[in-house]
Coordinates of C-alpha atoms in Angstrom, one line a residue:
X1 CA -4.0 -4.4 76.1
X2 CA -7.0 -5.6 77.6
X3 CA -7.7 -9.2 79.3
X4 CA -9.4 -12.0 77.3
X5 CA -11.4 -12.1 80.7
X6 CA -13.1 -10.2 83.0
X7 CA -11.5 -6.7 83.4
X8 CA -12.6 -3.9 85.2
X9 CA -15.7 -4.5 85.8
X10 CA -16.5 -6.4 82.2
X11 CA -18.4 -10.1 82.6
X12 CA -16.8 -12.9 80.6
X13 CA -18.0 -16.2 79.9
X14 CA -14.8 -18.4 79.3
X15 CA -14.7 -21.6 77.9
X16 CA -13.1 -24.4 80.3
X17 CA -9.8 -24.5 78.7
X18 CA -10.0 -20.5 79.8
X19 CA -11.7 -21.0 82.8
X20 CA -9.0 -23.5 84.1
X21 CA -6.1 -20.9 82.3
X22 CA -7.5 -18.1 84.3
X23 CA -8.4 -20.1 88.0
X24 CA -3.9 -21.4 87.7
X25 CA -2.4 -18.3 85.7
X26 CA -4.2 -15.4 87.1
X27 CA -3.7 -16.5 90.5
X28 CA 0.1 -16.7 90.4
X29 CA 0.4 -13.5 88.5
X30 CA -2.1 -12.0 91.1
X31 CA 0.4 -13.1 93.9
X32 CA 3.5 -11.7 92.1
X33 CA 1.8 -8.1 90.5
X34 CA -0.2 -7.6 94.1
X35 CA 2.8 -6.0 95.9
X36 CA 3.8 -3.7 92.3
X37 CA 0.0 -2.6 91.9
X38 CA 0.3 -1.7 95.6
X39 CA 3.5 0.4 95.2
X40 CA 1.9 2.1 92.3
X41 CA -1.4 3.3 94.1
X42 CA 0.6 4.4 96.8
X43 CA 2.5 6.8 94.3
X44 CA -0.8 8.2 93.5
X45 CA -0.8 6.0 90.1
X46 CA -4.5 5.6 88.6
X47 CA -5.1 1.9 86.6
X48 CA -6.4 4.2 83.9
X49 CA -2.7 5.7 84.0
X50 CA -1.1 1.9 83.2
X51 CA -3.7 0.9 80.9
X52 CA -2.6 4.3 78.5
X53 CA 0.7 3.4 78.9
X54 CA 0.4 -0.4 78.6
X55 CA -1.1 0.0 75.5
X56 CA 1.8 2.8 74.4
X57 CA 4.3 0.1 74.7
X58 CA 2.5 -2.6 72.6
X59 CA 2.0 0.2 70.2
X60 CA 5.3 1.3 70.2
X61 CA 6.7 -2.3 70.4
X62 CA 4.8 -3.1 67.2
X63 CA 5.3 -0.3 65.2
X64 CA 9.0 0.4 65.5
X65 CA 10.4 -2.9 65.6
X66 CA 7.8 -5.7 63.3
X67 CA 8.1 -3.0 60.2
X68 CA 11.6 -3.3 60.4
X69 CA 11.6 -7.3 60.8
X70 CA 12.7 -7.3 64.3
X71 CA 9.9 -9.9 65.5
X72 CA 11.9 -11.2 68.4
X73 CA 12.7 -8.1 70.0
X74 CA 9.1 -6.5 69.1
X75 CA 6.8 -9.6 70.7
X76 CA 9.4 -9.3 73.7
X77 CA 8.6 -5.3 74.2
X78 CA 4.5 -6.1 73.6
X79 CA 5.1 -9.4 76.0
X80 CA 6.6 -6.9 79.0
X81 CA 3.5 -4.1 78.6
X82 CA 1.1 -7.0 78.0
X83 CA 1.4 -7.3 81.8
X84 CA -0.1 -4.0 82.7
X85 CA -3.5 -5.1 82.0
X86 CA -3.0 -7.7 85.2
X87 CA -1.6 -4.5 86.8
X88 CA -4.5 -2.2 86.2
X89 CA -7.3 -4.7 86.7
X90 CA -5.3 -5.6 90.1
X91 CA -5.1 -2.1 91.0
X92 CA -8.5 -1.6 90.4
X93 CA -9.6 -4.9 92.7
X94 CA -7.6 -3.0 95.6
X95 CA -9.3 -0.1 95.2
X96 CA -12.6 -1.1 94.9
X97 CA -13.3 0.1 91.5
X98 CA -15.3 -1.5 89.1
X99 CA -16.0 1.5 86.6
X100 CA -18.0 1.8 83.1
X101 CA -15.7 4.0 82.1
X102 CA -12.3 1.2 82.8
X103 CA -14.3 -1.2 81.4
X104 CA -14.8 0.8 78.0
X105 CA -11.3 2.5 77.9
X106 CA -9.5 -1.1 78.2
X107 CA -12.2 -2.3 75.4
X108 CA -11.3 0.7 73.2
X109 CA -7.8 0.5 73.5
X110 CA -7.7 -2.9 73.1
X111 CA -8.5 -2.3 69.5
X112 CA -6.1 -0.2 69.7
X113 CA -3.1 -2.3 70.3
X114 CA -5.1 -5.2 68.0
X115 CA -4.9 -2.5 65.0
X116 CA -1.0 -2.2 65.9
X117 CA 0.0 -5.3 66.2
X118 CA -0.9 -6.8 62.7
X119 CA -0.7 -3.4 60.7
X120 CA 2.7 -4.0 62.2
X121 CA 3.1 -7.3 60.6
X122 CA 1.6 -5.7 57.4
X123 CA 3.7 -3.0 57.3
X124 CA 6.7 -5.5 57.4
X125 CA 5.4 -7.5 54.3
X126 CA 4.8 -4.6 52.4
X127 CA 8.7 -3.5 52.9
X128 CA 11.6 -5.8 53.7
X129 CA 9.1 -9.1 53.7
X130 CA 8.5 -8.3 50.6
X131 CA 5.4 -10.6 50.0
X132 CA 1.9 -8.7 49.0
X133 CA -0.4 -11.9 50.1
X134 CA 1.0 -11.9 53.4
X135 CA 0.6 -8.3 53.8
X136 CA -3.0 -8.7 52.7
X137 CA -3.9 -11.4 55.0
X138 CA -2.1 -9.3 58.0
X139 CA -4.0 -6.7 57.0
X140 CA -7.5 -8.8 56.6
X141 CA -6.4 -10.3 60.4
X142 CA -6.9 -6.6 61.5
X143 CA -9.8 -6.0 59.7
X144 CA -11.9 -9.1 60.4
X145 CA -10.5 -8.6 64.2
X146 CA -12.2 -5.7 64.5
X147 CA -15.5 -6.6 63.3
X148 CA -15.2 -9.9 65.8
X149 CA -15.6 -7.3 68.3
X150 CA -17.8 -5.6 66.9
X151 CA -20.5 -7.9 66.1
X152 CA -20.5 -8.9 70.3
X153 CA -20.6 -5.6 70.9
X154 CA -23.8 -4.1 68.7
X155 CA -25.3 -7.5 70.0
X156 CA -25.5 -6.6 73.6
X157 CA -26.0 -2.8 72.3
X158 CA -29.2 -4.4 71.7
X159 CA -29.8 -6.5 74.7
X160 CA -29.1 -9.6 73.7
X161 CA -26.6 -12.1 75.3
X162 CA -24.7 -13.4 72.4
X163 CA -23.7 -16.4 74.5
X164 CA -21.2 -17.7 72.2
X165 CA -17.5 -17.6 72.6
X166 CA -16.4 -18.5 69.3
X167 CA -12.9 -20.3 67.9
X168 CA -10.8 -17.4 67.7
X169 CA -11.4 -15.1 69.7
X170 CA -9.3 -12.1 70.5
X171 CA -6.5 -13.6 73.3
X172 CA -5.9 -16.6 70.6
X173 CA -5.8 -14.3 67.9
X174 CA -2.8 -12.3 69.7
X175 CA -1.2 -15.3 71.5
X176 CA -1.0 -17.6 67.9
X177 CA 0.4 -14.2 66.4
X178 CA 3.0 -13.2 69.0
X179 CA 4.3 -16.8 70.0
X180 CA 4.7 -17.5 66.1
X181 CA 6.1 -13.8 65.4
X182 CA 8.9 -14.8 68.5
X183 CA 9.6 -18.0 67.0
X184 CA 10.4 -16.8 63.7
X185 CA 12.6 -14.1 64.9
X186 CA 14.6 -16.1 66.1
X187 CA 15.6 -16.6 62.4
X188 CA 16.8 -13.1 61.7
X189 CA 17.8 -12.4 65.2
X190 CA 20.3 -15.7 65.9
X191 CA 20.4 -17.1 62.9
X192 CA 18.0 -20.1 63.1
X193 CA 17.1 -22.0 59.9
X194 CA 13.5 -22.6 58.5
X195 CA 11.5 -20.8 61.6
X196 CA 10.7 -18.0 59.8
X197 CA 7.8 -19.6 58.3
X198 CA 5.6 -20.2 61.3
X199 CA 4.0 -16.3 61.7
X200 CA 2.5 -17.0 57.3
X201 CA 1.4 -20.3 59.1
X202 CA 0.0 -18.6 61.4
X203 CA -1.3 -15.2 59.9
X204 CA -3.1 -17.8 57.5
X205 CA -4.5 -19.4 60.7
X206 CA -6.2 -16.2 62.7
X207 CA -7.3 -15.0 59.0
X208 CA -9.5 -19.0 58.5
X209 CA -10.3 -19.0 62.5
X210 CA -12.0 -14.8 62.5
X211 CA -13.8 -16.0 59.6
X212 CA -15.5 -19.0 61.4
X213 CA -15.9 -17.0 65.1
X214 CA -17.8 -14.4 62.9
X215 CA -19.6 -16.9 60.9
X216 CA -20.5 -18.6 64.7
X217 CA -21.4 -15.0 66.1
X218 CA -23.8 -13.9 63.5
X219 CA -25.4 -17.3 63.1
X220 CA -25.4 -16.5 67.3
X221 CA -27.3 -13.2 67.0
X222 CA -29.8 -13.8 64.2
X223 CA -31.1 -16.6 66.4
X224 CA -30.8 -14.9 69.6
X225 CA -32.8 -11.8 67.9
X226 CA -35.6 -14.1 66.4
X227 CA -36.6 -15.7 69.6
X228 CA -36.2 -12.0 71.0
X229 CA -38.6 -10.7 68.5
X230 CA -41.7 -14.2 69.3
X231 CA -41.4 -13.6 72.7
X232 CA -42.6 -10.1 72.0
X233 CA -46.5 -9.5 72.9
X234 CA -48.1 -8.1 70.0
X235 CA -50.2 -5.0 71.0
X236 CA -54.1 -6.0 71.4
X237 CA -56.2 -5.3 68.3
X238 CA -59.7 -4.9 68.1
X239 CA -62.7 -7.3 66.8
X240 CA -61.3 -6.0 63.0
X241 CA -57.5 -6.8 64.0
X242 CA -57.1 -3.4 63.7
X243 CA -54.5 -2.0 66.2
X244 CA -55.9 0.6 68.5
X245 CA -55.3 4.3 67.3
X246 CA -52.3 5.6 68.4
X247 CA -50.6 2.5 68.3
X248 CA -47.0 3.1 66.7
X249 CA -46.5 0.8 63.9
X250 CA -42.9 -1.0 63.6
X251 CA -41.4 0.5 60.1
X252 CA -39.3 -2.0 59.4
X253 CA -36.2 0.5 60.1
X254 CA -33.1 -0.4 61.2
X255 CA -29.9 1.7 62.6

């Protein structure tokens, strides 16, 4: 699973919250995963290596134990390979890699272990949770996850900076769904009373918070791509308003 900051070469632009998350917490788990990243380079491990298998485990994690209703054990498993994305990025740092092609496997696979973790969670309402409207909104937290992503994506595909973070974006998305899906294990798992209701509260959450981040991103890009499209210089006419002959003419089409 990828980083909800700068990885591998990817920019970011955090909030402050992040910023001041990433300046405390990525510097202690730099100082503790520095000497493992080390230990792995010299065994001739690549960071691409740990990000494929990172993302195995959170797959893996996900999809045998959530579908069974084993949320406290699952979130544990994705928790543990979570930490290979500090590993890889760290590993890359040291060796002085900062690839296009990291930066678009750890993009891709984030999706990857996105799609996993709440088809997990819908797979698990559609059995033993037994409740269709949860399993729907698990499976609309995928969906509308995905197209998040998307949206920033095709914007800069298009050169523009979509310089807008959003309210839930794809670490608040996972860390609302894994803390909540850890919490209510703990009813199944050790018997606790009334937990298990925190990962509907908080499926219903991510499903409400993708809607507005979308909402905030399109809003984002249909401005951006206006003032894009004034500052463009029209090409000179002449005394008619004509357009000079050979001119190409804009169609109108989009991709």
């Amino acid at each position: 699973m990828g980083q909800p900051v700068a990885s591998r070469g990817r920019p970011a632009t955090p909030t402050l919250g992040k910023a001041m998350l990433n300046k405390y917490a990525r510097a202690f788990f730099t100082r503790v995963l520095t000497p493992f990243a080390a230990f792995l380079i010299r065994r001739g491990v690549s960071p691409d290596t740990v990000t494929l298998l990172g993302t195995a485990g959170v797959v893996a994690g996900a999809l045998v134990f959530f579908p069974r209703g084993e949320l406290f054990w699952g979130t544990i498993v994705i928790t543990l390979f979570v930490f290979s994305d500090l590993v890889d990025g760290n590993m890359a740092r040291q060796l002085g890699r900062s690839s296009r092609w990291g930066a678009f496997l750890d993009s891709t696979l984030d999706r990857v272990a996105d799609s996993a973790v709440f088809g997990g969670f819908a797979l698990w309402y559609a059995g033993g949770g037994d409740d269709n409207v949860l399993c729907a909104v698990s499976i609309f937290c995928l969906a509308s996850g995905q197209v998040v992503s998307y949206t920033k994506a095709r914007g800069e595909s298009i050169g523009l900076p979509v310089a807008v973070n959003g309210l839930v974006e794809r670490a608040e998305r996972l860390v609302i769904s894994l803390v909540a899906a850890g919490l209510a294990g703990f009813h199944k798992t050790f018997g606790v009373p009334g937990i298990d209701v925190l990962l509907p509260i908080a499926l219903w959450a991510v499903a409400a918070g993708s809607v507005v981040t979308l909402v905030q991103r399109v809003v984002t890009v249909r401005r951006e791509a206006a003032e894009a499209d004034a500052a463009v210089v029209a090409p000179p006419g002449d005394a008619s308003g004509n357009a000079p002959e050979g001119t190409p003419r804009n169609s109108g089409a989009t991709s």
